[in-house]
PDB file of C-alpha atoms and ligand atoms in Angstrom:
ATOM      1  CA  MET A 177      19.713   8.303  -8.277  1.00  0.00           C
ATOM      2  CA  GLY A 178      20.438   5.612  -5.709  1.00  0.00           C
ATOM      3  CA  LYS A 179      18.140   3.698  -3.418  1.00  0.00           C
ATOM      4  CA  ASP A 180      15.588   5.905  -1.671  1.00  0.00           C
ATOM      5  CA  VAL A 181      12.403   5.877   0.376  1.00  0.00           C
ATOM      6  CA  ILE A 182       9.459   7.695  -1.227  1.00  0.00           C
ATOM      7  CA  ILE A 183       6.675   8.818   1.125  1.00  0.00           C
ATOM      8  CA  ALA A 184       3.196   8.438  -0.403  1.00  0.00           C
ATOM      9  CA  CYS A 185       1.551  11.733   0.575  1.00  0.00           C
ATOM     10  CA  ASP A 186      -2.010  10.454   0.241  1.00  0.00           C
ATOM     11  CA  PHE A 187      -3.604  13.547   1.730  1.00  0.00           C
ATOM     12  CA  ALA A 188      -6.685  15.377   0.432  1.00  0.00           C
ATOM     13  CA  SER A 189      -5.442  18.958   0.738  1.00  0.00           C
ATOM     14  CA  GLN A 190      -2.445  21.244   0.499  1.00  0.00           C
ATOM     15  CA  GLU A 191      -2.866  22.237   4.134  1.00  0.00           C
ATOM     16  CA  GLU A 192      -2.653  18.663   5.419  1.00  0.00           C
ATOM     17  CA  THR A 193       0.263  17.835   3.139  1.00  0.00           C
ATOM     18  CA  LEU A 194       2.359  20.858   3.991  1.00  0.00           C
ATOM     19  CA  SER A 195       1.757  20.546   7.726  1.00  0.00           C
ATOM     20  CA  PHE A 196       2.879  16.906   7.452  1.00  0.00           C
ATOM     21  CA  LEU A 197       6.017  17.914   5.545  1.00  0.00           C
ATOM     22  CA  ASP A 198       6.732  20.699   8.088  1.00  0.00           C
ATOM     23  CA  LYS A 199       7.714  17.950  10.525  1.00  0.00           C
ATOM     24  CA  PHE A 200      10.742  17.063   8.402  1.00  0.00           C
ATOM     25  CA  THR A 201      13.276  19.656   9.456  1.00  0.00           C
ATOM     26  CA  GLY A 202      16.362  17.583   8.592  1.00  0.00           C
ATOM     27  CA  ARG A 203      16.575  15.348   5.541  1.00  0.00           C
ATOM     28  CA  LYS A 204      13.896  16.290   2.963  1.00  0.00           C
ATOM     29  CA  PRO A 205      12.090  13.114   1.900  1.00  0.00           C
ATOM     30  CA  PHE A 206      11.315  12.116  -1.691  1.00  0.00           C
ATOM     31  CA  VAL A 207       7.498  12.384  -1.855  1.00  0.00           C
ATOM     32  CA  LYS A 208       4.817  10.823  -4.030  1.00  0.00           C
ATOM     33  CA  ILE A 209       1.887  12.993  -5.093  1.00  0.00           C
ATOM     34  CA  GLY A 210      -1.049  10.986  -6.391  1.00  0.00           C
ATOM     35  CA  MET A 211      -4.253  11.732  -8.251  1.00  0.00           C
ATOM     36  CA  GLU A 212      -6.283  12.780  -5.211  1.00  0.00           C
ATOM     37  CA  LEU A 213      -3.958  15.565  -4.111  1.00  0.00           C
ATOM     38  CA  PHE A 214      -3.059  16.666  -7.647  1.00  0.00           C
ATOM     39  CA  TYR A 215      -6.683  16.878  -8.763  1.00  0.00           C
ATOM     40  CA  ALA A 216      -7.661  18.691  -5.552  1.00  0.00           C
ATOM     41  CA  GLU A 217      -4.895  21.279  -5.559  1.00  0.00           C
ATOM     42  CA  GLY A 218      -3.593  21.401  -9.120  1.00  0.00           C
ATOM     43  CA  PRO A 219       0.003  21.914 -10.274  1.00  0.00           C
ATOM     44  CA  GLN A 220       0.702  24.547  -7.592  1.00  0.00           C
ATOM     45  CA  ILE A 221       1.031  21.782  -4.993  1.00  0.00           C
ATOM     46  CA  VAL A 222       3.925  20.364  -7.027  1.00  0.00           C
ATOM     47  CA  ARG A 223       5.636  23.767  -7.213  1.00  0.00           C
ATOM     48  CA  ASP A 224       5.144  24.348  -3.465  1.00  0.00           C
ATOM     49  CA  ILE A 225       6.628  20.996  -2.469  1.00  0.00           C
ATOM     50  CA  LYS A 226       9.455  21.325  -4.980  1.00  0.00           C
ATOM     51  CA  ALA A 227      10.264  24.804  -3.608  1.00  0.00           C
ATOM     52  CA  ARG A 228      10.698  23.214  -0.172  1.00  0.00           C
ATOM     53  CA  GLY A 229      13.481  21.057  -1.550  1.00  0.00           C
ATOM     54  CA  HIS A 230      11.743  17.694  -1.983  1.00  0.00           C
ATOM     55  CA  LYS A 231      12.112  15.342  -4.926  1.00  0.00           C
ATOM     56  CA  ILE A 232       8.702  14.437  -6.385  1.00  0.00           C
ATOM     57  CA  PHE A 233       7.223  11.276  -7.866  1.00  0.00           C
ATOM     58  CA  LEU A 234       4.050  12.416  -9.656  1.00  0.00           C
ATOM     59  CA  ASP A 235       1.875   9.302  -9.741  1.00  0.00           C
ATOM     60  CA  LEU A 236      -0.766  10.146 -12.362  1.00  0.00           C
ATOM     61  CA  LYS A 237      -0.544   6.923 -14.447  1.00  0.00           C
ATOM     62  CA  LEU A 238      -1.142   8.466 -17.870  1.00  0.00           C
ATOM     63  CA  HIS A 239      -2.916   6.382 -20.537  1.00  0.00           C
ATOM     64  CA  ASP A 240      -4.232   7.990 -23.746  1.00  0.00           C
ATOM     65  CA  ILE A 241      -3.332   8.295 -27.427  1.00  0.00           C
ATOM     66  CA  PRO A 242       0.396   8.933 -27.978  1.00  0.00           C
ATOM     67  CA  ASN A 243       0.029  12.576 -29.033  1.00  0.00           C
ATOM     68  CA  THR A 244      -2.049  13.492 -25.977  1.00  0.00           C
ATOM     69  CA  VAL A 245       0.353  11.731 -23.611  1.00  0.00           C
ATOM     70  CA  LYS A 246       3.326  13.425 -25.254  1.00  0.00           C
ATOM     71  CA  LYS A 247       1.822  16.885 -24.729  1.00  0.00           C
ATOM     72  CA  ALA A 248       0.719  16.123 -21.172  1.00  0.00           C
ATOM     73  CA  MET A 249       4.205  14.826 -20.326  1.00  0.00           C
ATOM     74  CA  ALA A 250       5.762  18.039 -21.658  1.00  0.00           C
ATOM     75  CA  VAL A 251       3.624  19.973 -19.169  1.00  0.00           C
ATOM     76  CA  LEU A 252       4.653  17.688 -16.276  1.00  0.00           C
ATOM     77  CA  SER A 253       8.294  17.974 -17.272  1.00  0.00           C
ATOM     78  CA  ARG A 254       8.086  21.763 -16.993  1.00  0.00           C
ATOM     79  CA  LEU A 255       6.829  21.280 -13.420  1.00  0.00           C
ATOM     80  CA  ASP A 256      10.293  19.877 -12.723  1.00  0.00           C
ATOM     81  CA  VAL A 257       9.131  16.607 -11.191  1.00  0.00           C
ATOM     82  CA  ASP A 258      11.741  13.871 -10.724  1.00  0.00           C
ATOM     83  CA  LEU A 259       9.725  10.745 -11.507  1.00  0.00           C
ATOM     84  CA  VAL A 260       6.450  10.199 -13.430  1.00  0.00           C
ATOM     85  CA  ASN A 261       4.532   7.167 -14.636  1.00  0.00           C
ATOM     86  CA  LEU A 262       2.115   5.811 -17.218  1.00  0.00           C
ATOM     87  CA  HIS A 263       0.315   2.564 -18.075  1.00  0.00           C
ATOM     88  CA  ALA A 264       2.391   0.225 -20.242  1.00  0.00           C
ATOM     89  CA  ALA A 265      -0.960  -0.958 -21.683  1.00  0.00           C
ATOM     90  CA  GLY A 266      -0.993   2.284 -23.691  1.00  0.00           C
ATOM     91  CA  THR A 267       1.486   0.553 -26.067  1.00  0.00           C
ATOM     92  CA  LYS A 268       5.112   1.115 -26.980  1.00  0.00           C
ATOM     93  CA  ALA A 269       4.169   3.998 -29.301  1.00  0.00           C
ATOM     94  CA  MET A 270       2.539   5.788 -26.380  1.00  0.00           C
ATOM     95  CA  MET A 271       5.557   5.187 -24.131  1.00  0.00           C
ATOM     96  CA  GLU A 272       7.959   6.476 -26.777  1.00  0.00           C
ATOM     97  CA  ALA A 273       5.792   9.564 -27.293  1.00  0.00           C
ATOM     98  CA  ALA A 274       5.767  10.119 -23.525  1.00  0.00           C
ATOM     99  CA  LEU A 275       9.568  10.097 -23.426  1.00  0.00           C
ATOM    100  CA  GLU A 276       9.709  12.588 -26.270  1.00  0.00           C
ATOM    101  CA  GLY A 277       7.299  14.898 -24.474  1.00  0.00           C
ATOM    102  CA  LEU A 278       9.241  14.627 -21.214  1.00  0.00           C
ATOM    103  CA  THR A 279      12.615  15.490 -22.714  1.00  0.00           C
ATOM    104  CA  ARG A 280      13.453  19.153 -22.113  1.00  0.00           C
ATOM    105  CA  PRO A 281      15.242  21.364 -24.658  1.00  0.00           C
ATOM    106  CA  ASP A 282      18.520  20.835 -22.742  1.00  0.00           C
ATOM    107  CA  GLY A 283      18.163  17.036 -23.061  1.00  0.00           C
ATOM    108  CA  THR A 284      17.323  16.395 -19.387  1.00  0.00           C
ATOM    109  CA  ARG A 285      14.082  14.731 -18.314  1.00  0.00           C
ATOM    110  CA  PRO A 286      12.333  13.235 -15.279  1.00  0.00           C
ATOM    111  CA  LEU A 287      12.629   9.462 -14.861  1.00  0.00           C
ATOM    112  CA  LEU A 288       9.718   7.614 -16.458  1.00  0.00           C
ATOM    113  CA  ILE A 289       8.372   4.319 -15.157  1.00  0.00           C
ATOM    114  CA  ALA A 290       5.470   2.107 -16.207  1.00  0.00           C
ATOM    115  CA  VAL A 291       2.617   0.448 -14.371  1.00  0.00           C
ATOM    116  CA  THR A 292       2.360  -3.095 -15.768  1.00  0.00           C
ATOM    117  CA  GLN A 293      -0.818  -4.674 -14.422  1.00  0.00           C
ATOM    118  CA  LEU A 294      -2.323  -2.992 -11.360  1.00  0.00           C
ATOM    119  CA  THR A 295      -2.020  -5.166  -8.261  1.00  0.00           C
ATOM    120  CA  SER A 296      -5.788  -4.804  -7.888  1.00  0.00           C
ATOM    121  CA  THR A 297      -6.227  -6.784 -11.126  1.00  0.00           C
ATOM    122  CA  SER A 298      -6.589 -10.533 -10.535  1.00  0.00           C
ATOM    123  CA  GLN A 299      -5.832 -13.302 -13.015  1.00  0.00           C
ATOM    124  CA  GLU A 300      -9.557 -14.016 -13.221  1.00  0.00           C
ATOM    125  CA  ARG A 301     -10.609 -10.431 -14.011  1.00  0.00           C
ATOM    126  CA  MET A 302      -7.774 -10.006 -16.483  1.00  0.00           C
ATOM    127  CA  THR A 303      -8.766 -13.168 -18.347  1.00  0.00           C
ATOM    128  CA  GLU A 304     -12.532 -12.703 -18.234  1.00  0.00           C
ATOM    129  CA  GLU A 305     -12.830  -8.948 -18.654  1.00  0.00           C
ATOM    130  CA  LEU A 306      -9.695  -7.923 -20.521  1.00  0.00           C
ATOM    131  CA  LEU A 307      -9.441 -11.179 -22.497  1.00  0.00           C
ATOM    132  CA  ILE A 308      -5.730 -11.456 -21.667  1.00  0.00           C
ATOM    133  CA  GLU A 309      -5.274 -15.188 -21.336  1.00  0.00           C
ATOM    134  CA  LYS A 310      -1.597 -15.515 -20.392  1.00  0.00           C
ATOM    135  CA  PRO A 311      -0.554 -16.006 -16.756  1.00  0.00           C
ATOM    136  CA  LEU A 312      -0.400 -12.697 -14.847  1.00  0.00           C
ATOM    137  CA  PRO A 313       3.347 -12.910 -13.983  1.00  0.00           C
ATOM    138  CA  GLN A 314       4.128 -13.462 -17.680  1.00  0.00           C
ATOM    139  CA  VAL A 315       1.996 -10.441 -18.630  1.00  0.00           C
ATOM    140  CA  VAL A 316       3.751  -8.280 -16.027  1.00  0.00           C
ATOM    141  CA  MET A 317       7.180  -9.323 -17.336  1.00  0.00           C
ATOM    142  CA  HIS A 318       6.128  -8.786 -20.952  1.00  0.00           C
ATOM    143  CA  TYR A 319       4.936  -5.247 -20.178  1.00  0.00           C
ATOM    144  CA  ALA A 320       8.184  -4.559 -18.301  1.00  0.00           C
ATOM    145  CA  LYS A 321      10.162  -5.637 -21.387  1.00  0.00           C
ATOM    146  CA  LEU A 322       7.998  -3.445 -23.626  1.00  0.00           C
ATOM    147  CA  ALA A 323       8.621  -0.495 -21.332  1.00  0.00           C
ATOM    148  CA  GLN A 324      12.340  -1.156 -21.506  1.00  0.00           C
ATOM    149  CA  GLU A 325      12.278  -1.440 -25.300  1.00  0.00           C
ATOM    150  CA  ALA A 326      10.477   1.914 -25.433  1.00  0.00           C
ATOM    151  CA  GLY A 327      13.368   3.422 -23.447  1.00  0.00           C
ATOM    152  CA  LEU A 328      11.676   3.800 -20.056  1.00  0.00           C
ATOM    153  CA  ASP A 329      13.675   3.707 -16.830  1.00  0.00           C
ATOM    154  CA  GLY A 330      11.729   1.085 -14.899  1.00  0.00           C
ATOM    155  CA  VAL A 331       8.410  -0.162 -13.543  1.00  0.00           C
ATOM    156  CA  VAL A 332       6.207   0.080 -10.501  1.00  0.00           C
ATOM    157  CA  CYS A 333       5.830  -3.454  -9.163  1.00  0.00           C
ATOM    158  CA  SER A 334       5.289  -5.551  -6.089  1.00  0.00           C
ATOM    159  CA  PRO A 335       8.517  -6.086  -4.120  1.00  0.00           C
ATOM    160  CA  LEU A 336       7.937  -9.780  -4.827  1.00  0.00           C
ATOM    161  CA  GLU A 337       8.409  -9.085  -8.549  1.00  0.00           C
ATOM    162  CA  SER A 338      11.579  -6.966  -8.227  1.00  0.00           C
ATOM    163  CA  SER A 339      14.051  -9.845  -8.654  1.00  0.00           C
ATOM    164  CA  ALA A 340      12.248 -11.258 -11.688  1.00  0.00           C
ATOM    165  CA  VAL A 341      12.081  -7.811 -13.315  1.00  0.00           C
ATOM    166  CA  HIS A 342      15.809  -7.324 -12.723  1.00  0.00           C
ATOM    167  CA  GLU A 343      16.551 -10.790 -14.126  1.00  0.00           C
ATOM    168  CA  THR A 344      14.535 -10.022 -17.254  1.00  0.00           C
ATOM    169  CA  CYS A 345      15.444  -6.361 -17.799  1.00  0.00           C
ATOM    170  CA  GLY A 346      18.786  -6.021 -16.028  1.00  0.00           C
ATOM    171  CA  LYS A 347      19.913  -4.450 -12.747  1.00  0.00           C
ATOM    172  CA  ALA A 348      19.836  -0.886 -14.087  1.00  0.00           C
ATOM    173  CA  PHE A 349      16.102  -1.081 -14.874  1.00  0.00           C
ATOM    174  CA  LEU A 350      14.422   0.476 -11.843  1.00  0.00           C
ATOM    175  CA  THR A 351      11.863  -1.245  -9.650  1.00  0.00           C
ATOM    176  CA  VAL A 352       9.706   1.062  -7.555  1.00  0.00           C
ATOM    177  CA  THR A 353       7.766  -0.940  -5.007  1.00  0.00           C
ATOM    178  CA  PRO A 354       4.806  -0.162  -2.729  1.00  0.00           C
ATOM    179  CA  GLY A 355       3.391  -2.666  -0.230  1.00  0.00           C
ATOM    180  CA  VAL A 356       6.029  -2.074   2.435  1.00  0.00           C
ATOM    181  CA  ARG A 357       5.343  -2.608   6.119  1.00  0.00           C
ATOM    182  CA  PHE A 358       7.472  -2.724   9.275  1.00  0.00           C
ATOM    183  CA  ALA A 359       7.883  -6.193  10.781  1.00  0.00           C
ATOM    184  CA  ASP A 360       6.041  -5.052  13.936  1.00  0.00           C
ATOM    185  CA  GLY A 361       3.498  -2.799  12.169  1.00  0.00           C
ATOM    186  CA  GLU A 362      -0.054  -3.054  10.889  1.00  0.00           C
ATOM    187  CA  VAL A 363      -0.560  -4.476   7.394  1.00  0.00           C
ATOM    188  CA  GLY A 364      -3.908  -2.708   6.703  1.00  0.00           C
ATOM    189  CA  ASP A 365      -5.399  -3.405   3.265  1.00  0.00           C
ATOM    190  CA  GLN A 366      -2.110  -4.445   1.638  1.00  0.00           C
ATOM    191  CA  VAL A 367      -2.030  -8.174   0.990  1.00  0.00           C
ATOM    192  CA  ARG A 368       1.481  -9.142  -0.026  1.00  0.00           C
ATOM    193  CA  VAL A 369       3.911  -7.032   1.981  1.00  0.00           C
ATOM    194  CA  MET A 370       7.629  -6.826   2.694  1.00  0.00           C
ATOM    195  CA  THR A 371       9.691  -4.999   5.289  1.00  0.00           C
ATOM    196  CA  PRO A 372      12.079  -2.272   4.081  1.00  0.00           C
ATOM    197  CA  GLU A 373      14.976  -4.623   4.924  1.00  0.00           C
ATOM    198  CA  GLN A 374      13.532  -7.452   2.793  1.00  0.00           C
ATOM    199  CA  ALA A 375      12.822  -5.023  -0.070  1.00  0.00           C
ATOM    200  CA  LYS A 376      16.484  -3.978   0.075  1.00  0.00           C
ATOM    201  CA  LYS A 377      17.665  -7.596  -0.012  1.00  0.00           C
ATOM    202  CA  ILE A 378      15.591  -8.501  -3.036  1.00  0.00           C
ATOM    203  CA  GLY A 379      16.842  -5.460  -4.918  1.00  0.00           C
ATOM    204  CA  SER A 380      14.051  -2.842  -4.981  1.00  0.00           C
ATOM    205  CA  ASP A 381      15.466   0.507  -6.056  1.00  0.00           C
ATOM    206  CA  TYR A 382      12.809   2.687  -4.429  1.00  0.00           C
ATOM    207  CA  ILE A 383      10.175   1.794  -1.857  1.00  0.00           C
ATOM    208  CA  VAL A 384       6.922   3.753  -1.698  1.00  0.00           C
ATOM    209  CA  VAL A 385       5.709   3.934   1.890  1.00  0.00           C
ATOM    210  CA  GLY A 386       2.447   5.595   2.896  1.00  0.00           C
ATOM    211  CA  ARG A 387       0.586   4.837   6.086  1.00  0.00           C
ATOM    212  CA  PRO A 388       3.469   3.266   8.051  1.00  0.00           C
ATOM    213  CA  ILE A 389       4.931   6.806   7.969  1.00  0.00           C
ATOM    214  CA  THR A 390       1.941   9.155   7.507  1.00  0.00           C
ATOM    215  CA  LYS A 391      -0.119   7.518  10.271  1.00  0.00           C
ATOM    216  CA  ALA A 392       2.773   6.912  12.669  1.00  0.00           C
ATOM    217  CA  SER A 393       2.728   8.730  16.005  1.00  0.00           C
ATOM    218  CA  ASP A 394       6.191  10.018  15.066  1.00  0.00           C
ATOM    219  CA  PRO A 395       6.356  10.187  11.237  1.00  0.00           C
ATOM    220  CA  VAL A 396       9.932  11.488  11.184  1.00  0.00           C
ATOM    221  CA  ALA A 397      11.130   8.566  13.332  1.00  0.00           C
ATOM    222  CA  ALA A 398       9.223   6.109  11.094  1.00  0.00           C
ATOM    223  CA  TYR A 399      10.808   7.662   7.996  1.00  0.00           C
ATOM    224  CA  GLU A 400      14.293   7.514   9.538  1.00  0.00           C
ATOM    225  CA  ARG A 401      13.674   3.864  10.397  1.00  0.00           C
ATOM    226  CA  CYS A 402      12.771   3.159   6.749  1.00  0.00           C
ATOM    227  CA  ILE A 403      15.964   4.900   5.639  1.00  0.00           C
ATOM    228  CA  ARG A 404      18.043   2.902   8.125  1.00  0.00           C
ATOM    229  CA  GLU A 405      16.504  -0.414   7.072  1.00  0.00           C
ATOM    230  CA  PHE A 406      16.361   0.216   3.308  1.00  0.00           C
ATOM    231  CA  VAL A 407      19.130   2.656   2.366  1.00  0.00           C
ATOM    232  CA  ASP A 408      21.929   2.653   4.969  1.00  0.00           C
TER     233      ASP A 408
HETATM  234  O1  C5P B 568      -0.219   3.468   2.765  1.00  0.00           O
HETATM  235  P1  C5P B 568       0.531   2.513   1.869  1.00  0.00           P
HETATM  236  O2  C5P B 568       1.965   2.274   2.317  1.00  0.00           O
HETATM  237  O3  C5P B 568      -0.219   1.231   1.632  1.00  0.00           O
HETATM  238  O4  C5P B 568       0.630   3.310   0.485  1.00  0.00           O
HETATM  239  C1  C5P B 568       1.151   2.737  -0.671  1.00  0.00           C
HETATM  240  C2  C5P B 568       1.049   3.710  -1.786  1.00  0.00           C
HETATM  241  O5  C5P B 568       1.430   3.038  -3.000  1.00  0.00           O
HETATM  242  C3  C5P B 568      -0.352   4.264  -2.042  1.00  0.00           C
HETATM  243  O6  C5P B 568      -0.210   5.585  -2.561  1.00  0.00           O
HETATM  244  C4  C5P B 568      -0.912   3.339  -3.082  1.00  0.00           C
HETATM  245  O7  C5P B 568      -1.885   3.955  -3.895  1.00  0.00           O
HETATM  246  C5  C5P B 568       0.337   3.023  -3.907  1.00  0.00           C
HETATM  247  N1  C5P B 568       0.281   1.764  -4.656  1.00  0.00           N
HETATM  248  C6  C5P B 568       0.077   0.539  -4.055  1.00  0.00           C
HETATM  249  N2  C5P B 568       0.040  -0.606  -4.807  1.00  0.00           N
HETATM  250  C7  C5P B 568       0.210  -0.536  -6.129  1.00  0.00           C
HETATM  251  C8  C5P B 568       0.421   0.682  -6.769  1.00  0.00           C
HETATM  252  C9  C5P B 568       0.447   1.833  -5.976  1.00  0.00           C
HETATM  253  O8  C5P B 568      -0.048   0.463  -2.844  1.00  0.00           O
HETATM  254  N3  C5P B 568       0.221  -1.643  -6.826  1.00  0.00           N
END
């Protein structure tokens, strides 16, 4: 898969999500389904969106013992999603088990990426509460390397970390980056942001864009603008 824009469909119900997606009569966007929508509507929401021709990033961030993650991943794989994720903190054994679970009998599987440290985790909290004493950027890069060693396809990271991840893990290791805003748009609660054009320049493979598209007066136009700036 090449560079693409993934719309974060952070809606609370199937109704809201499908009426939003109804607006896209041309190109069918790659969409991200997160915990809120998945827990509200269950796996049927994935089947419904898939049946409409969208690619799906199922953002459930799995983290449990390897055997449980393996079995859960097998279920998600049967839902025919295109991209799923987990927490690298679950260890290499858990990531390897996840890959095993995801791999279908015919050898195909969804892409699997890892969350390193959540961007909501500060250096201070990580040191004091998690007792991880290394500098945060070093921890992020270490987890990215672990994910790569386990055979994963990439990581979710800040666009500001994309270049460093590619330097450490190579160009083929995917970086999927939220925190994207238009140059003339509202930033909202995101702190460190980049425009789609900047994210393209620094080498992000996928950008995850929520409110700049979902809350736009013309979501289709906002999506097309993202595509123009990031992909074309
Ligand atoms: O609306 P906005 O563009 O800020 O949405 C970004 C999406 O990416 C949301 O679904 C958010 O949960 C997700 N995300 C993020 N920062 C991370 C990881 C995920 O914004 N570090």
